[in-house]
PDB file of C-alpha atoms and ligand atoms in Angstrom:
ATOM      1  CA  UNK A   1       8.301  -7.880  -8.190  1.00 96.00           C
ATOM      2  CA  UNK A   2       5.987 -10.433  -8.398  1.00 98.00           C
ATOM      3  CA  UNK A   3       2.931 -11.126 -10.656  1.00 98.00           C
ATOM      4  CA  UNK A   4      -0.224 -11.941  -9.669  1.00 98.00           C
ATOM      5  CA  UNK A   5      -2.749 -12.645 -12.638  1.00 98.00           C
ATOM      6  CA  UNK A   6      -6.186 -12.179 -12.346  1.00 98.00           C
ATOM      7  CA  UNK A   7      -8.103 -15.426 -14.739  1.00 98.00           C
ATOM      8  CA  UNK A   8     -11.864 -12.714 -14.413  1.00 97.00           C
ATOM      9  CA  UNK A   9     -12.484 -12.633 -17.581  1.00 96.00           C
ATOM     10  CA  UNK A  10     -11.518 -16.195 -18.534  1.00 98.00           C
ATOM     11  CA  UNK A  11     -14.609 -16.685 -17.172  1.00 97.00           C
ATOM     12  CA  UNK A  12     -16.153 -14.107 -19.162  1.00 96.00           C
ATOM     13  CA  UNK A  13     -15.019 -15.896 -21.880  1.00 96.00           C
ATOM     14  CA  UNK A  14     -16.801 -18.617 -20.590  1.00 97.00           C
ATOM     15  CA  UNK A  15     -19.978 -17.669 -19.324  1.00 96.00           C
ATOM     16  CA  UNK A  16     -20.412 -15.752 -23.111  1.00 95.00           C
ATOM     17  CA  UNK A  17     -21.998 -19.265 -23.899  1.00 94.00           C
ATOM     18  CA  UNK A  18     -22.835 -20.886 -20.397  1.00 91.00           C
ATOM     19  CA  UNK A  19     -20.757 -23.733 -21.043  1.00 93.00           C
ATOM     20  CA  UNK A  20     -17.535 -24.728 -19.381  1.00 95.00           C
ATOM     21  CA  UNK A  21     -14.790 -23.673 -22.273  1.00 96.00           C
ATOM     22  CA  UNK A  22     -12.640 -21.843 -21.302  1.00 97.00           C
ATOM     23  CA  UNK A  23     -11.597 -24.134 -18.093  1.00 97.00           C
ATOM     24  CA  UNK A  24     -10.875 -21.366 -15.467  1.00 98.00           C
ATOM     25  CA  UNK A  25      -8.823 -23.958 -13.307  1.00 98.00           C
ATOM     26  CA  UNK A  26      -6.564 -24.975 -16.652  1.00 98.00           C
ATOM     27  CA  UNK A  27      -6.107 -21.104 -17.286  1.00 98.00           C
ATOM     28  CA  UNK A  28      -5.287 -20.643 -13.749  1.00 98.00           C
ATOM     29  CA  UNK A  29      -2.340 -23.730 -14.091  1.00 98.00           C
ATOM     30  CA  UNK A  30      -0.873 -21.960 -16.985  1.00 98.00           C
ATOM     31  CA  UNK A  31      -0.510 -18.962 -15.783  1.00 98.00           C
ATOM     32  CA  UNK A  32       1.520 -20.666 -12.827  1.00 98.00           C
ATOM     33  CA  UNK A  33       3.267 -22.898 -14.823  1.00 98.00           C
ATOM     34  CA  UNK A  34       4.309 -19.862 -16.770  1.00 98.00           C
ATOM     35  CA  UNK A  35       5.114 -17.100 -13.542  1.00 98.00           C
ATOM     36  CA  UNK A  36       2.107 -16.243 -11.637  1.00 98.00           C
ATOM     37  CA  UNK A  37       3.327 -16.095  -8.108  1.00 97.00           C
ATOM     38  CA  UNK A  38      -0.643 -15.572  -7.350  1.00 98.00           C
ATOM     39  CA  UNK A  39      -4.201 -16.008  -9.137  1.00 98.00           C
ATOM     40  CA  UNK A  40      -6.374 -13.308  -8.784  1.00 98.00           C
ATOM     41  CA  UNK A  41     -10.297 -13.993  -8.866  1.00 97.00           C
ATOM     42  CA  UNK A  42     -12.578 -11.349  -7.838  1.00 96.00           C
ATOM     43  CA  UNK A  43     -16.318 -13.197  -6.767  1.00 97.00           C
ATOM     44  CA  UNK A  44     -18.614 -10.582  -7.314  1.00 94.00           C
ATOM     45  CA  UNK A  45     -21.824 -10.177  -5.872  1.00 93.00           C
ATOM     46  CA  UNK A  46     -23.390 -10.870  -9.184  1.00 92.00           C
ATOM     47  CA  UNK A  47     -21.920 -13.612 -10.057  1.00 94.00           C
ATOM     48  CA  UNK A  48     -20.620 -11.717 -14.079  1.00 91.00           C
ATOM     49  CA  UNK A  49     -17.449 -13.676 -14.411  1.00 94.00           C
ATOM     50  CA  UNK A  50     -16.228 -16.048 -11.691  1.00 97.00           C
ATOM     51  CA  UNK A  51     -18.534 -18.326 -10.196  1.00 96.00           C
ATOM     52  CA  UNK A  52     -18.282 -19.679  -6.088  1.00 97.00           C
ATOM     53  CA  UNK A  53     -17.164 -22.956  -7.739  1.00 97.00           C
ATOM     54  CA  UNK A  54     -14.552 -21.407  -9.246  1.00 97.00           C
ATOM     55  CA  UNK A  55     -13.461 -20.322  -6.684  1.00 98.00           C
ATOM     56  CA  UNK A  56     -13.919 -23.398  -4.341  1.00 97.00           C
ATOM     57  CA  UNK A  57     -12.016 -25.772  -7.481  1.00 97.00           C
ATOM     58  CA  UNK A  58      -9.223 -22.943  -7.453  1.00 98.00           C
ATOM     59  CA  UNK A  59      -9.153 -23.643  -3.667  1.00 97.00           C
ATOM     60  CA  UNK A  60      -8.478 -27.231  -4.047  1.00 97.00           C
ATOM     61  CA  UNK A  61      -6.051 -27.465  -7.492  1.00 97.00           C
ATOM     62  CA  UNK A  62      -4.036 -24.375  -7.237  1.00 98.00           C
ATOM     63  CA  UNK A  63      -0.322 -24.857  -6.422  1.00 96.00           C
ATOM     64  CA  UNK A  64       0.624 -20.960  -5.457  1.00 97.00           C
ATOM     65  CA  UNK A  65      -1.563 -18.527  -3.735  1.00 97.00           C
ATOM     66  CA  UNK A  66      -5.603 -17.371  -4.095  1.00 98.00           C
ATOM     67  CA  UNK A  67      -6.086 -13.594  -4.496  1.00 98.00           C
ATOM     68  CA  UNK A  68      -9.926 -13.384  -3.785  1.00 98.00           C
ATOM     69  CA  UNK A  69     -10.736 -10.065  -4.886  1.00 97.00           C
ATOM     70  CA  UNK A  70     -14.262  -9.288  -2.969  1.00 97.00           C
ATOM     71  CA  UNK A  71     -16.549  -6.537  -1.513  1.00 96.00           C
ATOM     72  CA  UNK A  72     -17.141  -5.841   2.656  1.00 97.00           C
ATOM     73  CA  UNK A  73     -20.415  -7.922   2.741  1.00 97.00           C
ATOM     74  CA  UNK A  74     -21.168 -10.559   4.765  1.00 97.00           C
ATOM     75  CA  UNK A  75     -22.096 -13.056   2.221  1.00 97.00           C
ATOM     76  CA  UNK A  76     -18.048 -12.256   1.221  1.00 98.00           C
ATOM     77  CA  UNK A  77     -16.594 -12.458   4.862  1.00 98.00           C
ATOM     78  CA  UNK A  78     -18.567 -16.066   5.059  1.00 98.00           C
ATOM     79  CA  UNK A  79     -17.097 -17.615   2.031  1.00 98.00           C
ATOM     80  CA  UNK A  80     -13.722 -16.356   2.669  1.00 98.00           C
ATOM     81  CA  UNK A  81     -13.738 -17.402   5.947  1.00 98.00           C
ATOM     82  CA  UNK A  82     -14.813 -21.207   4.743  1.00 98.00           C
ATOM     83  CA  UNK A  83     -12.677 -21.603   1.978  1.00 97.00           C
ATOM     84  CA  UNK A  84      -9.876 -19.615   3.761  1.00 98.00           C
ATOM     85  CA  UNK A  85      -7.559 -18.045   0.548  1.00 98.00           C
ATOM     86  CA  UNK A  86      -4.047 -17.015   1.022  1.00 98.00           C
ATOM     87  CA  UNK A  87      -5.151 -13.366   0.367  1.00 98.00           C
ATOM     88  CA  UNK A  88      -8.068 -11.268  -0.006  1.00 98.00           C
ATOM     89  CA  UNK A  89      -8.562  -8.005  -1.334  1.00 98.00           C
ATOM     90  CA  UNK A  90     -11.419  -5.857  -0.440  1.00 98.00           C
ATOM     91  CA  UNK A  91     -12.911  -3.712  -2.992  1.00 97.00           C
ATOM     92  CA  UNK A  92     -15.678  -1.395  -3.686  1.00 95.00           C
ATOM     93  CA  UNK A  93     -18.211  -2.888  -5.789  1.00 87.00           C
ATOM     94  CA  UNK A  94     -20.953  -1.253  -7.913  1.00 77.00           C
ATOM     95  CA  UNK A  95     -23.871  -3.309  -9.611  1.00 68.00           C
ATOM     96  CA  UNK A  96     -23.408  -1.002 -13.060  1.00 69.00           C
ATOM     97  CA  UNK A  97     -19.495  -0.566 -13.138  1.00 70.00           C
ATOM     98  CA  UNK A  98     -17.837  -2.471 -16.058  1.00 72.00           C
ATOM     99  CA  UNK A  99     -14.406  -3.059 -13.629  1.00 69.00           C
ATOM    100  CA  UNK A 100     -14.065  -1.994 -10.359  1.00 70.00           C
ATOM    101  CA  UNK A 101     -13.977   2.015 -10.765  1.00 74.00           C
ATOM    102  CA  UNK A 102     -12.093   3.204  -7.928  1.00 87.00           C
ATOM    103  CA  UNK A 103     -10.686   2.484  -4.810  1.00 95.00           C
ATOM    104  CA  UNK A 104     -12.077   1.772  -1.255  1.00 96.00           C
ATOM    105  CA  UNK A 105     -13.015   4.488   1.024  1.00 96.00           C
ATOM    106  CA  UNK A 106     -11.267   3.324   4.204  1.00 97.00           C
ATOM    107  CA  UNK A 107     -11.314   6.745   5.644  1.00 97.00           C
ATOM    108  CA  UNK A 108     -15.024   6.952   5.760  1.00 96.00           C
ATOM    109  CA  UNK A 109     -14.886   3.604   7.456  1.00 96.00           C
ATOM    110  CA  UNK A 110     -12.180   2.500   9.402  1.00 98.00           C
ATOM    111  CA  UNK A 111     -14.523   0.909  12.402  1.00 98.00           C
ATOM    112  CA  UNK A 112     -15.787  -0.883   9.648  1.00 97.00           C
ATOM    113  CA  UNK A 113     -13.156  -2.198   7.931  1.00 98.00           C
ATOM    114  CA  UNK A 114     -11.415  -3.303  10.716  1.00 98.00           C
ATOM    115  CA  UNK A 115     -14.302  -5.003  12.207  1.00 98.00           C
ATOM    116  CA  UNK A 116     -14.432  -6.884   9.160  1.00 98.00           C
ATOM    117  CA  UNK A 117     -10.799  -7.591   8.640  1.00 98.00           C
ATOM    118  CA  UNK A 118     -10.546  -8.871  11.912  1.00 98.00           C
ATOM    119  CA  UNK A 119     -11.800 -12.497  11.965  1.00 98.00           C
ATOM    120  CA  UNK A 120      -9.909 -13.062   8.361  1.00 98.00           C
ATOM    121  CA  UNK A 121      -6.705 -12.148   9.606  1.00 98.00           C
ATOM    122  CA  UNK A 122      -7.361 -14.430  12.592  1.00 98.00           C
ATOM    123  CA  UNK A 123      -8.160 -16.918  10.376  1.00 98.00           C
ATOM    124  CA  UNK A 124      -4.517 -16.607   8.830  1.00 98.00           C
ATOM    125  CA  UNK A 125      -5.606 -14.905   6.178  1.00 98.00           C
ATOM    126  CA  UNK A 126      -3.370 -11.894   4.528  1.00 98.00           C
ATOM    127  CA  UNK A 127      -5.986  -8.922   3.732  1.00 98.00           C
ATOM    128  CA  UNK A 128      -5.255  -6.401   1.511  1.00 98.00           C
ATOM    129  CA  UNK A 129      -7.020  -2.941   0.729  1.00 98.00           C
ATOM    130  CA  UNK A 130      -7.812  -1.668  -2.850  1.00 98.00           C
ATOM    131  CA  UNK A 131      -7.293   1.941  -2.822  1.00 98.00           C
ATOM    132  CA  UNK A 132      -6.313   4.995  -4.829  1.00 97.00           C
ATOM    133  CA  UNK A 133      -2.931   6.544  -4.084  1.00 98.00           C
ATOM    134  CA  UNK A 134      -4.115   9.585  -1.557  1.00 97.00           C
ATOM    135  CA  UNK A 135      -2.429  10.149   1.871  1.00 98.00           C
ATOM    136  CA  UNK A 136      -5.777   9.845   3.614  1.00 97.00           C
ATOM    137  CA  UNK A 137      -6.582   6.879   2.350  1.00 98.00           C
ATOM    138  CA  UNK A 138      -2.722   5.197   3.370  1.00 98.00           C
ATOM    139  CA  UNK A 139      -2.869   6.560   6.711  1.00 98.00           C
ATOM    140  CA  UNK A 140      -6.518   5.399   7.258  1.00 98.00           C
ATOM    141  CA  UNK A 141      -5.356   1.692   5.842  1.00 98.00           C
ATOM    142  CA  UNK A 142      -2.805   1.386   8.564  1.00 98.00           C
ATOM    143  CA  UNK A 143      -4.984   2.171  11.482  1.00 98.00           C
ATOM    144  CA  UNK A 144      -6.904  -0.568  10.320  1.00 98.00           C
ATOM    145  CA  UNK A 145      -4.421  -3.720  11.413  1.00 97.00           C
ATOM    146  CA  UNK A 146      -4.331  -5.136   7.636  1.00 98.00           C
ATOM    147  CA  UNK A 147      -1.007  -6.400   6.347  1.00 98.00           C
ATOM    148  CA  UNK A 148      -1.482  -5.106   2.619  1.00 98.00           C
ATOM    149  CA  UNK A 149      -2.679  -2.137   0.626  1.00 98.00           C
ATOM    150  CA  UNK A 150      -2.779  -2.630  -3.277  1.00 98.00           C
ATOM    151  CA  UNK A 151      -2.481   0.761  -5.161  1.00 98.00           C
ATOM    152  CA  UNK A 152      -5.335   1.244  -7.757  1.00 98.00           C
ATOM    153  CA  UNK A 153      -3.026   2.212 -10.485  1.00 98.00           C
ATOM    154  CA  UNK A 154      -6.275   3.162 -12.915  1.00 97.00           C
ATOM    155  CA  UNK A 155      -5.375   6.627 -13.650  1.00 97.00           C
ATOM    156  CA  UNK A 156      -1.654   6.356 -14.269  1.00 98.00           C
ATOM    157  CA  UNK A 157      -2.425   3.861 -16.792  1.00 98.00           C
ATOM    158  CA  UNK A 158      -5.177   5.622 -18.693  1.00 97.00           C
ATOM    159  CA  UNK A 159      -3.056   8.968 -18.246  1.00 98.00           C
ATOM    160  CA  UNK A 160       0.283   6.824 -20.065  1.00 98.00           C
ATOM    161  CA  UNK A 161       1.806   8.600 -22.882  1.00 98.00           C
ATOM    162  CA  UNK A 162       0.129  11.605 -21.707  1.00 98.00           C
ATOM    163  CA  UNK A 163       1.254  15.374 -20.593  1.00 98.00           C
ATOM    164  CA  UNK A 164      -0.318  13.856 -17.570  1.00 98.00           C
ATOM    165  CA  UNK A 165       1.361  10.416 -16.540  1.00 98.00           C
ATOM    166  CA  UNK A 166       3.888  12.044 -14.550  1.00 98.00           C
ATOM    167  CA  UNK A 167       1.928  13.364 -12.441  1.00 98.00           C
ATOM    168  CA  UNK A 168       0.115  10.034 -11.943  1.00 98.00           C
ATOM    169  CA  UNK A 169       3.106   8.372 -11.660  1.00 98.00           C
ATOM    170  CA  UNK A 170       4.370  10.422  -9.146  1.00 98.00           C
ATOM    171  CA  UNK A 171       0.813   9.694  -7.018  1.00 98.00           C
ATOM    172  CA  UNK A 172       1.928   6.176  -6.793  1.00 98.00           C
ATOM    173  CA  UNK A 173       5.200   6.780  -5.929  1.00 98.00           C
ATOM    174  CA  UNK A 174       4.599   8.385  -3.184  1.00 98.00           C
ATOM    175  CA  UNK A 175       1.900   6.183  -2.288  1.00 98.00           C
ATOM    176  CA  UNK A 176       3.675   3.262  -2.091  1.00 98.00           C
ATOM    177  CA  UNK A 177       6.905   5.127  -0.297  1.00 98.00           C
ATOM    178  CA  UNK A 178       3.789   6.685   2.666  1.00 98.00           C
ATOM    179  CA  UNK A 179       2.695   2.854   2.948  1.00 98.00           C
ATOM    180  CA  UNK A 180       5.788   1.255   3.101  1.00 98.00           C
ATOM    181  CA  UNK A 181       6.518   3.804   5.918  1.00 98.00           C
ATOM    182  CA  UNK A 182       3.406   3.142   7.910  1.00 98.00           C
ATOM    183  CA  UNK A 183       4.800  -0.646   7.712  1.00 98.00           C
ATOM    184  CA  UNK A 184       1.885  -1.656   4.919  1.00 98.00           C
ATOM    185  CA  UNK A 185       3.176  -4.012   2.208  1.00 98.00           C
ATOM    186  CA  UNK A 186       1.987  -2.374  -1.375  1.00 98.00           C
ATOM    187  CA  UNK A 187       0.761  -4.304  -4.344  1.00 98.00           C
ATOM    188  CA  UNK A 188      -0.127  -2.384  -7.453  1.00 98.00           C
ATOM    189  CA  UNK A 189      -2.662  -2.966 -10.083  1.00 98.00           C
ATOM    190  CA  UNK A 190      -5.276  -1.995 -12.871  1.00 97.00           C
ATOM    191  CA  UNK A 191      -4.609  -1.133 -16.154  1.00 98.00           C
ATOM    192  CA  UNK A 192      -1.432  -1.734 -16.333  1.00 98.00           C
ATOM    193  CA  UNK A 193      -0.536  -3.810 -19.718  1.00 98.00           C
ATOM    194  CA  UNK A 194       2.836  -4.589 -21.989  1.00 98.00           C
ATOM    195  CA  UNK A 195       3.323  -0.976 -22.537  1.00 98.00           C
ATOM    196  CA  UNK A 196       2.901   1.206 -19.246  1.00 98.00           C
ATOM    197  CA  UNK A 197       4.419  -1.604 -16.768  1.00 98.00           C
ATOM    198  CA  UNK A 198       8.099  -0.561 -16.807  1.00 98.00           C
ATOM    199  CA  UNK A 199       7.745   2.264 -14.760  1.00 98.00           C
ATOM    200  CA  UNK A 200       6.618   0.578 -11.705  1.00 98.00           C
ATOM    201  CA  UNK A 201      10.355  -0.828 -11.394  1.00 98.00           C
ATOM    202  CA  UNK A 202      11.146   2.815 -10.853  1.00 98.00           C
ATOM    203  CA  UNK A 203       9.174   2.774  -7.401  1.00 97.00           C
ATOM    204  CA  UNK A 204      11.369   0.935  -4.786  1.00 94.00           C
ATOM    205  CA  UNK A 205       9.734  -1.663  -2.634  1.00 93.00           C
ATOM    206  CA  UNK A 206       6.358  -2.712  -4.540  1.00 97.00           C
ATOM    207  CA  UNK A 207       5.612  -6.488  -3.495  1.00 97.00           C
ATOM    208  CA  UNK A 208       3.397  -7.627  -6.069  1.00 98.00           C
ATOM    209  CA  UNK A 209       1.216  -6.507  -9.395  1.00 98.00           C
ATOM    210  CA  UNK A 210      -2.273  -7.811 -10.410  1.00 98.00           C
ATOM    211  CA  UNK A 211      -2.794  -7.783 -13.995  1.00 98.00           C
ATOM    212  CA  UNK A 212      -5.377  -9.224 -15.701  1.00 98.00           C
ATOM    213  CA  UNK A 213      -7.313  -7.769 -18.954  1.00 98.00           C
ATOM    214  CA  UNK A 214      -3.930  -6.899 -20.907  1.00 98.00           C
ATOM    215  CA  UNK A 215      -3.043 -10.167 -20.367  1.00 98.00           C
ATOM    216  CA  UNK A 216      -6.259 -12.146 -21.315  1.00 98.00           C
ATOM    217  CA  UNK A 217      -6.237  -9.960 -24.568  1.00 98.00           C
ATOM    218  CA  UNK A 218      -2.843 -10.714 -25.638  1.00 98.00           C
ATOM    219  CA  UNK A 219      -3.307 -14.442 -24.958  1.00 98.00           C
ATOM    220  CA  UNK A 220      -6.404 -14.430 -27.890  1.00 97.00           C
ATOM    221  CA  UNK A 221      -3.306 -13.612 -30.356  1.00 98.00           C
ATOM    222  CA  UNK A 222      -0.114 -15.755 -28.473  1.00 98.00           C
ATOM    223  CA  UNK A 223      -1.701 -17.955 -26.203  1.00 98.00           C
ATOM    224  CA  UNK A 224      -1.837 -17.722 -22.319  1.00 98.00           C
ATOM    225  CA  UNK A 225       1.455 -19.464 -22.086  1.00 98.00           C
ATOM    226  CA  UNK A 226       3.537 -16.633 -24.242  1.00 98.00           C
ATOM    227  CA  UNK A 227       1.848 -13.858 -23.068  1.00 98.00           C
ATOM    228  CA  UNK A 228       2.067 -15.012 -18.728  1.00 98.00           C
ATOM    229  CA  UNK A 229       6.237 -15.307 -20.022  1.00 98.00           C
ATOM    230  CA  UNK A 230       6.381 -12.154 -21.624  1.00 98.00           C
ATOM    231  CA  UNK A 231       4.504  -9.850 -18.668  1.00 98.00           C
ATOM    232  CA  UNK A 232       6.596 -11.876 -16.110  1.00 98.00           C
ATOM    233  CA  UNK A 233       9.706 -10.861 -18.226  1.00 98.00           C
ATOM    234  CA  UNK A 234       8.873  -7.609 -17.949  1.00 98.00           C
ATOM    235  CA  UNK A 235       7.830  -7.522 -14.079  1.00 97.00           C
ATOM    236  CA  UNK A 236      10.475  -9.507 -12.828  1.00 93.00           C
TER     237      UNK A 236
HETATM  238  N1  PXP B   1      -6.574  -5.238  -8.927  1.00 65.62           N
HETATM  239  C1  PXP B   1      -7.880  -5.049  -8.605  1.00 65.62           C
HETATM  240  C2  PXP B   1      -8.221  -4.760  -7.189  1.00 65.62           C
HETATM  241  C3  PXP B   1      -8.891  -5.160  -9.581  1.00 65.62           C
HETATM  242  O1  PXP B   1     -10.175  -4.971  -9.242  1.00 65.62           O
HETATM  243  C4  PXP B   1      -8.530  -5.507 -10.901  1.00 65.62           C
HETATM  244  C5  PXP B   1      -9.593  -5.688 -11.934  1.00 65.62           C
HETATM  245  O2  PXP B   1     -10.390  -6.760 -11.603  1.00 65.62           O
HETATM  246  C6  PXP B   1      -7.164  -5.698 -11.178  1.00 65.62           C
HETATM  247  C7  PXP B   1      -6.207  -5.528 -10.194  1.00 65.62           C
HETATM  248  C8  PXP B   1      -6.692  -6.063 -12.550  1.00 65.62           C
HETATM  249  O3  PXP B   1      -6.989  -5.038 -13.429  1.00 65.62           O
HETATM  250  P1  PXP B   1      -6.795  -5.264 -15.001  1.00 65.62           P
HETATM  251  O4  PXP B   1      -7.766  -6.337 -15.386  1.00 65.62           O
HETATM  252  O5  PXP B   1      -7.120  -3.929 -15.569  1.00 65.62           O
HETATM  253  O6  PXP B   1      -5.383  -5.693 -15.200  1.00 65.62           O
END
């Protein structure tokens, strides 16, 4: 598998005093230099962590692939289409939410969605779905002609150590084996940290995961070098 890490709340970091420390684009090279395979950045509409130039430096430096993370608005579609990212993953977004809560309701909107994937993918650009691991919500994916679904794994990893993991894990096993089917490549991510990653080796086929706040945390007590190495360790 591969490992995607999402540099959100270096920014956080940063934007805690409005300077420019942490560098998001240094944080973003060590993480590659150390076994991202992709940086994640998720532009939201109000601006809380990563900032458009950001993303547009990220654009320019980066020497594997931009995740933009992003809601179905125009405003999004625009800068995605200018800046033109390797990937993007659409995602519900909600003004109050402290992370993004849950995943997208494609089968609500499928017209939608694939109206709006439609000029990114012509653009060359892979798009990806965020969404929770429920038939409906597979099936609806693949009608709409994007390449990738990424499997909110939320619940599994708050339900970890728990009477109830197995049952969550069990959700995104079959999640990803209904995708994979339906000829959707599956990345997985959210909440998964040091502890609760292992099991996604048991699930057969899962491209890449996005991790981002368990590794930001560790990094305050190892450093972002140590802690990229030891989650790609354990993903690899
Ligand atoms: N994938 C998606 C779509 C997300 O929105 C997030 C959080 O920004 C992540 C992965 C990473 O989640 P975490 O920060 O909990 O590792």
């Amino acid at each position: 598998m591969l490992l995607g890490v999402n540099i959100d709340h270096v920014a956080t970091l940063r934007n805690a005093r409005g300077g420019v420390e942490p560098d998001t684009i240094k944080a973003a090279e060590i993480c590659e230099l150390n076994g991202a395979t992709s940086i994640t950045t998720h532009l939201r509409e109000d601006r809380r962590h990563i900032k458009d130039s950001d993303v547009r430096m990220l654009i320019r430096t980066l020497k594997t692939n931009l995740n933009l993370e992003m809601a179905v608005t125009d405003e999004m579609q625009k800068i995605a289409l200018e800046i033109v990212p390797h990937s993007v993953c659409l995602v519900p977004e909600k003004r109050q939410e402290i992370t993004t809560e849950g995943g997208l309701d494609v089968a609500a909107q499928i017209v939608k969605i694939t109206d709006f994937a439609k000029p990114l993918i012509s653009a060359g650009i892979l798009v990806s779905l965020f969404i929770d691991p429920v038939d409906e919500q597979i099936k609806a994916s693949a009608q709409t002609g994007v390449q990738f679904v990424e499997i909110h794994t939320g619940q599994y990893s708050e339900k970890f150590g728990t009477s109830q993991e197995e049952a969550e894990f069990l959700k995104i096993k079959k999640a990803v084996t209904l995708a994979k089917s339906l000829g959707l490549k599956v990345n997985a991510g959210h909440g998964l940290n040091y502890q609760n990653v292992h099991r996604m080796h048991e699930i057969p086929g899962l491209y890449e995961l996005n991790i981002g706040h368990s590794i930001i945390s560790r990094a305050v007590f190892v450093g972002l070098p140590q802690a990229v190495k030891e989650m790609k360790d354990l993903v690899k």
